[in-house]
Short mmCIF file of C-alpha atoms in Angstrom, two decimals:
data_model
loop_
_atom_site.label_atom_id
_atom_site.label_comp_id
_atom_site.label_asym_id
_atom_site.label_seq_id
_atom_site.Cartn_x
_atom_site.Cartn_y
_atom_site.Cartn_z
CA UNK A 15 -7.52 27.76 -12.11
CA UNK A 16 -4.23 28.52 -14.14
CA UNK A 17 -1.31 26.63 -14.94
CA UNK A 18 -0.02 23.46 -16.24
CA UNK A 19 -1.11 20.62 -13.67
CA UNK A 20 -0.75 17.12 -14.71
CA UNK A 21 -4.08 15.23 -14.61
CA UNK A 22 -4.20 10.88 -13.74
CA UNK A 23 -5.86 9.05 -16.59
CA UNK A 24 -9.67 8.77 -16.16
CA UNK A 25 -11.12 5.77 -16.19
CA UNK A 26 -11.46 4.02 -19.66
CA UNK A 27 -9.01 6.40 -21.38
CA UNK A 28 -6.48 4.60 -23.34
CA UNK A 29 -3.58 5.46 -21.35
CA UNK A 30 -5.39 4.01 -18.51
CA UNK A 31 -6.37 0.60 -20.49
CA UNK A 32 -2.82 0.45 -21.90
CA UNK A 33 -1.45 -0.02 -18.16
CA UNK A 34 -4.16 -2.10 -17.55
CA UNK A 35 -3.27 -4.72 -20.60
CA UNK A 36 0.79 -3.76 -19.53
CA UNK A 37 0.34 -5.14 -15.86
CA UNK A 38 -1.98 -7.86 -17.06
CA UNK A 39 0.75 -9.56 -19.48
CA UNK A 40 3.49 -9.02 -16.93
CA UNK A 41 1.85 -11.25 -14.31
CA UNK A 42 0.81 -13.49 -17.19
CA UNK A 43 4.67 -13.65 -17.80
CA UNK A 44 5.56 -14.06 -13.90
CA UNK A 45 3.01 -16.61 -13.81
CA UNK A 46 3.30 -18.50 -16.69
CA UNK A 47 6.89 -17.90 -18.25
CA UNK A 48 8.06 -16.98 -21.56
CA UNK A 49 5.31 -16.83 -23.86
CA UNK A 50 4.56 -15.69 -27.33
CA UNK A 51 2.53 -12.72 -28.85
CA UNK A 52 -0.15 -15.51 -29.90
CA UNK A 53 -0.13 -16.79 -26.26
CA UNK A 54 -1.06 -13.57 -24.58
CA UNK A 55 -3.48 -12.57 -26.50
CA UNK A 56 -5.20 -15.59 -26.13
CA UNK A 57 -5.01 -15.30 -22.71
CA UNK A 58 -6.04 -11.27 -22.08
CA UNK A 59 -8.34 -10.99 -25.00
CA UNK A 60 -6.28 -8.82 -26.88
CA UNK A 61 -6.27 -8.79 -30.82
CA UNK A 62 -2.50 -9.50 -32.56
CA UNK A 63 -1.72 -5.93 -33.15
CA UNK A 64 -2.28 -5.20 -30.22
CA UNK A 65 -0.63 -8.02 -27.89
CA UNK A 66 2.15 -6.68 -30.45
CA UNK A 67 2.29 -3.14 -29.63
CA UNK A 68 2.10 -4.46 -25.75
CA UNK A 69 5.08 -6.59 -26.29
CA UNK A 70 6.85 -3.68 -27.82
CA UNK A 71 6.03 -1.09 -25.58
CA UNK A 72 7.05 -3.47 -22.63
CA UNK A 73 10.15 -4.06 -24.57
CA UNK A 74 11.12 -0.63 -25.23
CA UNK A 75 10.78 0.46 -21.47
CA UNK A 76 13.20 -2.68 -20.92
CA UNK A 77 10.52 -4.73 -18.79
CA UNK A 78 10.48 -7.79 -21.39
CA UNK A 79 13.20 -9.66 -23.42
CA UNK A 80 12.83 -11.93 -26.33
CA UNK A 81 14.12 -15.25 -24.92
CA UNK A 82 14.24 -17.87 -28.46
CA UNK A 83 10.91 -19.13 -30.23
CA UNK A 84 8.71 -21.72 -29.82
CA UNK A 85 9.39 -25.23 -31.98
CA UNK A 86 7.31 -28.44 -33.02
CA UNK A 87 4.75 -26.75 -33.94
CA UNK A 88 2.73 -26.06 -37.71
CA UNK A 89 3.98 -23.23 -39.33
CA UNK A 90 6.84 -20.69 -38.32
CA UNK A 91 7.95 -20.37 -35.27
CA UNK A 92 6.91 -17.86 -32.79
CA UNK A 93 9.02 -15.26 -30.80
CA UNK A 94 8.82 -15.36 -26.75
CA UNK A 95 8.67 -13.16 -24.20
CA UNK A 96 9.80 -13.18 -20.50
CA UNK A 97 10.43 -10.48 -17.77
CA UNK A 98 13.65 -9.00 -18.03
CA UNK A 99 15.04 -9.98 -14.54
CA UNK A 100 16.86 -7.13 -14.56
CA UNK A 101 14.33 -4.81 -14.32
CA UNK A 102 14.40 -4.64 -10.17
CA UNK A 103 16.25 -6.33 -7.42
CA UNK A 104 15.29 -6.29 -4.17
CA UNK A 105 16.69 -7.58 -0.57
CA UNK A 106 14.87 -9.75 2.04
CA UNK A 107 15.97 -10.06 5.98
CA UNK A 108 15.87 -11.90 8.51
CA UNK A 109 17.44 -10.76 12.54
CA UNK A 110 17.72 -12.62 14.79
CA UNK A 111 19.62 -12.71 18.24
CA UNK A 112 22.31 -14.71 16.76
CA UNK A 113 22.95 -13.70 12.81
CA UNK A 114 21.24 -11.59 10.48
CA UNK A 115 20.29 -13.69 6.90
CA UNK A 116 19.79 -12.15 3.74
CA UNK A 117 18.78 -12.68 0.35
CA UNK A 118 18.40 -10.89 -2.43
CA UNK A 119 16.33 -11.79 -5.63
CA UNK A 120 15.80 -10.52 -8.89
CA UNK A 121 12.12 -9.32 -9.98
CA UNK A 122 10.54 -12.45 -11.14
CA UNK A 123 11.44 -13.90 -7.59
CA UNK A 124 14.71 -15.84 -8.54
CA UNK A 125 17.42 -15.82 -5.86
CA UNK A 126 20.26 -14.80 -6.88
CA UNK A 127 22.68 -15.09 -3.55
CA UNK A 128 22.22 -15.82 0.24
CA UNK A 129 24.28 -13.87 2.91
CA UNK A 130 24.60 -14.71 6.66
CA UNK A 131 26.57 -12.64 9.07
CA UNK A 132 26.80 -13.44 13.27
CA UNK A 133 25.88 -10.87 15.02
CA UNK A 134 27.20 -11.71 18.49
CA UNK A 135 28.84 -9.23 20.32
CA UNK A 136 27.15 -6.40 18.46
CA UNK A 137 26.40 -3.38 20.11
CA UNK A 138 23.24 -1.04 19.92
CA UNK A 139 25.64 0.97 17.90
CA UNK A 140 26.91 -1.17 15.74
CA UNK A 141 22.90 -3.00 14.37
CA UNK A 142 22.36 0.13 11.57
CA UNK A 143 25.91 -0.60 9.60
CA UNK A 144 26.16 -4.16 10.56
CA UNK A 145 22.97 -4.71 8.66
CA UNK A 146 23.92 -2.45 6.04
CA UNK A 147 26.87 -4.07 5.48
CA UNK A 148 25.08 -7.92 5.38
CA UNK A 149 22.98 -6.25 2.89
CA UNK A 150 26.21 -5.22 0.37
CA UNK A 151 27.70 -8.32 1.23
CA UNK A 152 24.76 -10.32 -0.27
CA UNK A 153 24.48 -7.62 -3.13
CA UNK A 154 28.17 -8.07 -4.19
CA UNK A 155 27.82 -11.93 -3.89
CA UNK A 156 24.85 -11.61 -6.25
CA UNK A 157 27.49 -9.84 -8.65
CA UNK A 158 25.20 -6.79 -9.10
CA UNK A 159 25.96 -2.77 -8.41
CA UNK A 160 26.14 -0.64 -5.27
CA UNK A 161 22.60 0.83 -5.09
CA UNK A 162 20.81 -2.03 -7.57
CA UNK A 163 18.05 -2.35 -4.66
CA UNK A 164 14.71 -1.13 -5.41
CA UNK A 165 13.75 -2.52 -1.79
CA UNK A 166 14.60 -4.38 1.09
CA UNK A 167 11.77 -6.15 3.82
CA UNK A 168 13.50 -6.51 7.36
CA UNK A 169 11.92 -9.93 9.79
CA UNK A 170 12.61 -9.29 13.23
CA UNK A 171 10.99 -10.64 16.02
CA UNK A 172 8.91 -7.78 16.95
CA UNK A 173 6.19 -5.68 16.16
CA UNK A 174 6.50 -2.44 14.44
CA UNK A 175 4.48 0.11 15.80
CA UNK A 176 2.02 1.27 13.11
CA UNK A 177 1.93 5.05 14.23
CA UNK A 178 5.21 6.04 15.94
CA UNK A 179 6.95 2.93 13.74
CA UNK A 180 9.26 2.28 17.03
CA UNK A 181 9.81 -1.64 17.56
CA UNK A 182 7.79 -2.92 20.54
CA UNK A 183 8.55 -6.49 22.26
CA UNK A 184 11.90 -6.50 20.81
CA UNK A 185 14.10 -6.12 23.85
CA UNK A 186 15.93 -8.62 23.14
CA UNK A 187 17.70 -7.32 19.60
CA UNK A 188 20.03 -4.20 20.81
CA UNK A 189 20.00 -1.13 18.30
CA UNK A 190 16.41 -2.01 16.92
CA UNK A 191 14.57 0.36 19.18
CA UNK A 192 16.04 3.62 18.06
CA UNK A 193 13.98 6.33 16.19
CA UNK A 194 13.64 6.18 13.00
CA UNK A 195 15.10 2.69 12.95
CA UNK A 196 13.65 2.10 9.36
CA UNK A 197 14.81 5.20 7.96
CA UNK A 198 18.28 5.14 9.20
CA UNK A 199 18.85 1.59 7.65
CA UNK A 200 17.64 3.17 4.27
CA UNK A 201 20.11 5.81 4.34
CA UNK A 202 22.86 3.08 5.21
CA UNK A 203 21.47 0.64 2.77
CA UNK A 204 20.53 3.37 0.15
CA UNK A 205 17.41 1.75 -0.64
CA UNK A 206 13.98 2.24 1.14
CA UNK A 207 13.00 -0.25 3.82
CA UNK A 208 10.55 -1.90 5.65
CA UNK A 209 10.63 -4.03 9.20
CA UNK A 210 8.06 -6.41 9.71
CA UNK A 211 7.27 -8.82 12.12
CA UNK A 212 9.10 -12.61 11.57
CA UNK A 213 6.00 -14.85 12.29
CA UNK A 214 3.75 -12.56 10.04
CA UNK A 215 6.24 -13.03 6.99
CA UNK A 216 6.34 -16.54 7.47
CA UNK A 217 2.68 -16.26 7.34
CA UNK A 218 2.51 -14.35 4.24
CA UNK A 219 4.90 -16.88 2.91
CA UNK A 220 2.87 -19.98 4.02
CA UNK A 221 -0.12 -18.33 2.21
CA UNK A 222 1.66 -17.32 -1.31
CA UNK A 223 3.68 -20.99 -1.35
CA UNK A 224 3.18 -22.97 1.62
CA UNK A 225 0.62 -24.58 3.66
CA UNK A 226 -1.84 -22.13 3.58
CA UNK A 227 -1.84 -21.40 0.17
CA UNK A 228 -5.80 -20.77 -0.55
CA UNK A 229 -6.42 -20.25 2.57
CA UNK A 230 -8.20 -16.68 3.41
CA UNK A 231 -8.26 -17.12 7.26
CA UNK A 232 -5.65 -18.93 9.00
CA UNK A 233 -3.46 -18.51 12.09
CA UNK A 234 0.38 -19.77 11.99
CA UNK A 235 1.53 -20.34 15.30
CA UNK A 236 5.68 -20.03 15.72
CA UNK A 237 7.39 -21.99 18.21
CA UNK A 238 10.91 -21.78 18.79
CA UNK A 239 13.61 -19.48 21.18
CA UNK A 240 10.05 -17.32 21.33
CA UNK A 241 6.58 -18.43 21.12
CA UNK A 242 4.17 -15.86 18.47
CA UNK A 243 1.44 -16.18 15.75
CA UNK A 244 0.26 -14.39 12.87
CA UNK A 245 -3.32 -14.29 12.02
CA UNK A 246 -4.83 -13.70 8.56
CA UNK A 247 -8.39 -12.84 8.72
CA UNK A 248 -10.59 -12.22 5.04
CA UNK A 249 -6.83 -12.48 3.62
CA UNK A 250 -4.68 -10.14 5.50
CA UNK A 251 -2.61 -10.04 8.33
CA UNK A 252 -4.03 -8.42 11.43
CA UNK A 253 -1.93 -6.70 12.84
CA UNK A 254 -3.98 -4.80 15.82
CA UNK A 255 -3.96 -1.13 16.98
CA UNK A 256 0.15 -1.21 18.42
CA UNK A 257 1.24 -3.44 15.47
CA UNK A 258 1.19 -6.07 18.45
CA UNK A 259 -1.71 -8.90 17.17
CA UNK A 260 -0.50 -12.17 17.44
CA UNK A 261 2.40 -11.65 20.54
CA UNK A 262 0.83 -14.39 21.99
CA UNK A 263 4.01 -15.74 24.11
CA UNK A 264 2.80 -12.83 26.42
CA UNK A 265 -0.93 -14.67 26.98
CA UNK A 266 -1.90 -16.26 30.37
CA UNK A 267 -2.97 -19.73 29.90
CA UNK A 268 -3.38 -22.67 32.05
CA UNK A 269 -0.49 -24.68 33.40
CA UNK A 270 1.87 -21.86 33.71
CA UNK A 271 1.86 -19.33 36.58
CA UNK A 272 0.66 -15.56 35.55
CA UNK A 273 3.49 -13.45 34.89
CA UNK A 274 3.77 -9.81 36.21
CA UNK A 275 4.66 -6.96 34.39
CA UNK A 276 5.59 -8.87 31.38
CA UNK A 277 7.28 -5.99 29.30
CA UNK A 278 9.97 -5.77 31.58
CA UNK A 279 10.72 -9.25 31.86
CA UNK A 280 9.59 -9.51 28.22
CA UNK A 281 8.17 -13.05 28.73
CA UNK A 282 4.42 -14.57 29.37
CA UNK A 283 2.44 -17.56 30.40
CA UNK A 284 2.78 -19.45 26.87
CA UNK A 285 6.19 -18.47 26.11
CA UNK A 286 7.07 -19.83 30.24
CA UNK A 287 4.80 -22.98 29.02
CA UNK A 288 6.35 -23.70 25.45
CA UNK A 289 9.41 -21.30 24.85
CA UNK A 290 12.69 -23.13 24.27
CA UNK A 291 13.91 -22.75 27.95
CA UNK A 292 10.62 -24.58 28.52
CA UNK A 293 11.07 -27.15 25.70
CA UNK A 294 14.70 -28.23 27.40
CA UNK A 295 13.65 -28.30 30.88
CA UNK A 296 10.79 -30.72 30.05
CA UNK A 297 12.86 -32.75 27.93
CA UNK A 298 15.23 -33.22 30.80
CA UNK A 299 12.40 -34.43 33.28
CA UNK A 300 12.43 -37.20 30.81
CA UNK A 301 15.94 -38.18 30.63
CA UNK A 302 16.01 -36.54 27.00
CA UNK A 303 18.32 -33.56 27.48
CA UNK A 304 20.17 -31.81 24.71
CA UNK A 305 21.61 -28.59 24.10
CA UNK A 306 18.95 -27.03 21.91
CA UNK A 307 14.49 -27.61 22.30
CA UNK A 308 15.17 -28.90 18.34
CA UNK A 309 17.50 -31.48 19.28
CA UNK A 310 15.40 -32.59 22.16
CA UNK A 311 12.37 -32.96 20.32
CA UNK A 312 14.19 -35.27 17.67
CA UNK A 313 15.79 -37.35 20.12
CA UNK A 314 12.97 -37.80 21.78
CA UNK A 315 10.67 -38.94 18.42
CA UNK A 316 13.91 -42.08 18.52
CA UNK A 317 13.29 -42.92 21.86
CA UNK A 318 10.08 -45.36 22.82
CA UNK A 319 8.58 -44.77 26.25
CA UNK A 320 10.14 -41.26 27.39
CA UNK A 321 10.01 -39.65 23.93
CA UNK A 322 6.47 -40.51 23.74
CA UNK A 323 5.22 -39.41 27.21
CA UNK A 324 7.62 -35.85 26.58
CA UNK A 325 6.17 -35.58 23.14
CA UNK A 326 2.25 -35.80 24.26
CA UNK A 327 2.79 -33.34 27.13
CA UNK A 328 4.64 -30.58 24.52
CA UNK A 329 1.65 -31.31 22.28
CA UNK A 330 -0.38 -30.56 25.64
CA UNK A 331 0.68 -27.51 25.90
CA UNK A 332 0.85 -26.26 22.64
CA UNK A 333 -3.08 -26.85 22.29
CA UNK A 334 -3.78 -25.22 25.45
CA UNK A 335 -2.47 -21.88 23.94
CA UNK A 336 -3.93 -23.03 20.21
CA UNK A 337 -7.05 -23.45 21.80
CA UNK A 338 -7.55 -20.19 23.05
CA UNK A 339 -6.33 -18.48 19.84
CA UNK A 340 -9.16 -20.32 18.02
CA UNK A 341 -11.95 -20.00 20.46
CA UNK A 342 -11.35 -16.31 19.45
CA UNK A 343 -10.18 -16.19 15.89
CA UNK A 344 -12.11 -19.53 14.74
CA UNK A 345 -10.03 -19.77 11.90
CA UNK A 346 -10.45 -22.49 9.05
CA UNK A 347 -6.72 -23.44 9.59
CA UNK A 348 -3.69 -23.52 11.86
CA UNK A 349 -0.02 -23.70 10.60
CA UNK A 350 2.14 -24.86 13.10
CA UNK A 351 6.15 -23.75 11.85
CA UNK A 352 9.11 -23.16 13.71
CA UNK A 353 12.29 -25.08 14.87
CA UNK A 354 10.07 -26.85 17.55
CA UNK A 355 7.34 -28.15 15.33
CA UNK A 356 9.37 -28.68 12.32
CA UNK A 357 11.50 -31.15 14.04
CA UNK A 358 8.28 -32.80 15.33
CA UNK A 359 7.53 -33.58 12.08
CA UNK A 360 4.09 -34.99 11.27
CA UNK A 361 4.48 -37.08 14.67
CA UNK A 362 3.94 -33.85 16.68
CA UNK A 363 1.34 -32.26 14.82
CA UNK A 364 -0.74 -35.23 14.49
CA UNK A 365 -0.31 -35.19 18.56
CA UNK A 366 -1.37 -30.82 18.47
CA UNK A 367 -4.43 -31.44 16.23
CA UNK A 368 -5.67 -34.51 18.59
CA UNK A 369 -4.97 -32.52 21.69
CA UNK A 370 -6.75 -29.39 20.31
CA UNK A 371 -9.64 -31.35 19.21
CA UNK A 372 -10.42 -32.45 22.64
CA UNK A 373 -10.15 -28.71 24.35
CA UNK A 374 -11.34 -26.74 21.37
CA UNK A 375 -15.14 -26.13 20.01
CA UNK A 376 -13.90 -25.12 16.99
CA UNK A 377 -11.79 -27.75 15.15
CA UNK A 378 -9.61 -26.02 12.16
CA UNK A 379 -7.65 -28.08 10.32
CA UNK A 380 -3.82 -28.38 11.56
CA UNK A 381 -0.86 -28.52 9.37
CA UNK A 382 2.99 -28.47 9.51
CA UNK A 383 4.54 -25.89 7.44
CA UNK A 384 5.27 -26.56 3.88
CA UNK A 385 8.06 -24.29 2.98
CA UNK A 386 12.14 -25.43 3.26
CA UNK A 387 14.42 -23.10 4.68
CA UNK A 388 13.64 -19.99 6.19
CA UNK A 389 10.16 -18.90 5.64
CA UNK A 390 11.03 -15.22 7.44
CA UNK A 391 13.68 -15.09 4.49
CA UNK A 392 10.80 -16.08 2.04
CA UNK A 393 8.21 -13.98 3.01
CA UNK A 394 10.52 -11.01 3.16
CA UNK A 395 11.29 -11.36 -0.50
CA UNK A 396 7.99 -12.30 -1.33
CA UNK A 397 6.88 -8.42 0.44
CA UNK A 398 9.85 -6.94 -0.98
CA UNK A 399 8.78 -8.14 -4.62
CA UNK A 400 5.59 -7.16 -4.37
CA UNK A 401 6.10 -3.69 -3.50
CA UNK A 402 8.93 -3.34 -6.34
CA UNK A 403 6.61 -4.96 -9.00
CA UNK A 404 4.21 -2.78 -8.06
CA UNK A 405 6.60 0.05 -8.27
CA UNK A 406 7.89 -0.92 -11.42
CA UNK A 407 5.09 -2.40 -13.06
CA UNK A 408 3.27 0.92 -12.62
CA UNK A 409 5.55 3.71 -13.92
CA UNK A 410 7.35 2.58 -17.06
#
């Protein structure tokens, strides 16, 4: 063989244990915060000249700054080290049928602005630079540069296929089914993207900071305008053969009639049972009608009598879907999130977890979600971060 080809490090060269040490003190620093020489060599084993040629090296390739010294302490003080924010910025979405929400953070996970533009009235044609144009919108308010992105994470409430990548049970977001969807918003956004399913970012979200945080195998079930889950089995999100694991408002369950050729009417037995349109018409049967499922499960937790009876029948029907998801997936815990549950509060999910323990064999643990705001949003960035880290991390 002739020529000049490059070779990767073997294993246990000192390139290779360099990038090892490298990527070890930069989550140190992401975990911990600024920290001195002293400090991370104490905590990756390292000797002093060598945490100092680290430091350096990270310094030099602009991945760490010197942020002031320590103080208090015997003897001088010591210089220390954080990530240089600047380093990577990245972009987090979330769609849905009424405004498109984005974020965009730096690379140790500070936000730095939030961005929401309506999107009704768009047109099919109009999704690819409406989006792109959220996007610069929350760049500019951030006060950084055209093309500062190193990566953007998309929520919609679909399911990206994982072969053909076309979004399936999405027919209600015009524009998002077109080929090469994903690659077309890069080119408009100038900064490669990926879409992902809403209720599996919450999930991931939920399991970094939230209610499921040390939690290997969970479900998160997502009730709001659209019923779906996200299950994490051993760690990771399943996401089945067609990207479609966890589109659960399509299941037949008991209590609502079995719905015929559901991807044209793009609606199921659960989502019939507990979808918003659901939500509202039950809360009307009890005299508690509002304009929005959220607003008539809160009046209903202020009003004795009906709100009680409407409450215990929603939790009902919850666990009757809950309970088949675990009698497959057993999982150790359930998240419940959403508009629906989260303005149930801990009244409601005390009511799920009862309900499910009297249907279920299995009994997981049920919790509310943990997170404020939107965990879609969160979850996005949290993706988003960790492919940029990764990027960046990797190659200086």
């Amino acid at each position: 063989m002739t020529g000049n080809t490059a070779k990767a490090p073997l294993a246990g060269t000192p390139s290779l244990l360099r990038a090892i040490n490298d990527r070890a003190a930069l989550e140190l620093l992401l975990e911990n915060g600024p920290l001195s020489r002293t400090q991370i060599g104490t905590l990756t084993g390292l000797s002093k000249p060598t945490a100092s040629q680290l430091l350096a090296r990270l310094e030099a390739a602009g991945l760490v700054l010197p942020v002031g010294t320590t103080a208090g302490g015997p003897g001088p003080n010591a210089q220390l080290y954080q990530v240089n924010p600047a380093a990577g910025y990245v972009a987090g979405l979330d769609v849905t049928t009424s405004q498109v929400r984005v974020a965009v953070a730096d690379i140790t996970g500070s936000t730095l602005a939030e961005h929401v533009v309506p999107t009704k009235g768009w047109t099919a044609a109009e999704t690819v630079p409406g989006v792109a144009g959220a996007v610069a919108g929350a760049v500019r308010a951030a006060g950084l540069a055209e093309g500062s992105l190193r990566g953007v994470v998309i929520g919609v409430g679909g399911a990206p296929d994982p072969v053909t990548g076309k979004l399936r049970y999405a027919s209600h977001l015009p524009g998002w089914h077109a080929p090469r969807l994903a690659a077309g918003l890069a080119a408009a956004i100038g900064a490669p993207v990926t879409i992902e399913n809403d209720v599996n970012l919450a999930a991931v979200a939920e399991q970094s900071s939230g209610a499921a945080r040390g939690f290997e195998d969970f479900v998160l079930l997502w009730a709001g305008e659209g019923i779906g889950a996200a299950i994490v089995i051993a760690g990771r999100l399943h996401r089945g053969f067609t990207g479609g694991a966890g589109e659960v408002g399509y299941m037949p369950v008991p209590g609502a009639p079995v719905v015929k050729d559901v991807r044209r009417r793009n609606s199921g037995g659960f989502q019939e049972l507990v979808g918003a349109p659901a939500v509202r018409a039950l809360a009307k049967e009890h005299g508690l009608g509002a304009p929005t499922a959220e607003e008539s499960v809160a009046k209903a937790l202020v009003t004795p009598g009906a709100g009680d009876a409407f409450l215990a029948e929603l939790a009902a029907r919850l666990a009757v879907g809950l309970a088949v998801i675990v009698a497959v997936v057993d999982p150790r815990l359930v998240v419940v999130s959403g508009g629906v549950p989260n303005a149930g509060g801990e009244r409601l999910r005390a009511l799920i977890a009862e309900e499910l323990a009297r249907i279920a064999a299995a009994r997981p643990e049920v919790r509310g979600s943990a997170l404020t705001g939107s965990p879609v949003l969160l979850g996005a960035l949290q993706r988003a971060l960790a492919a940029a880290r990764e990027a960046v991390f990797s190659t200086h």
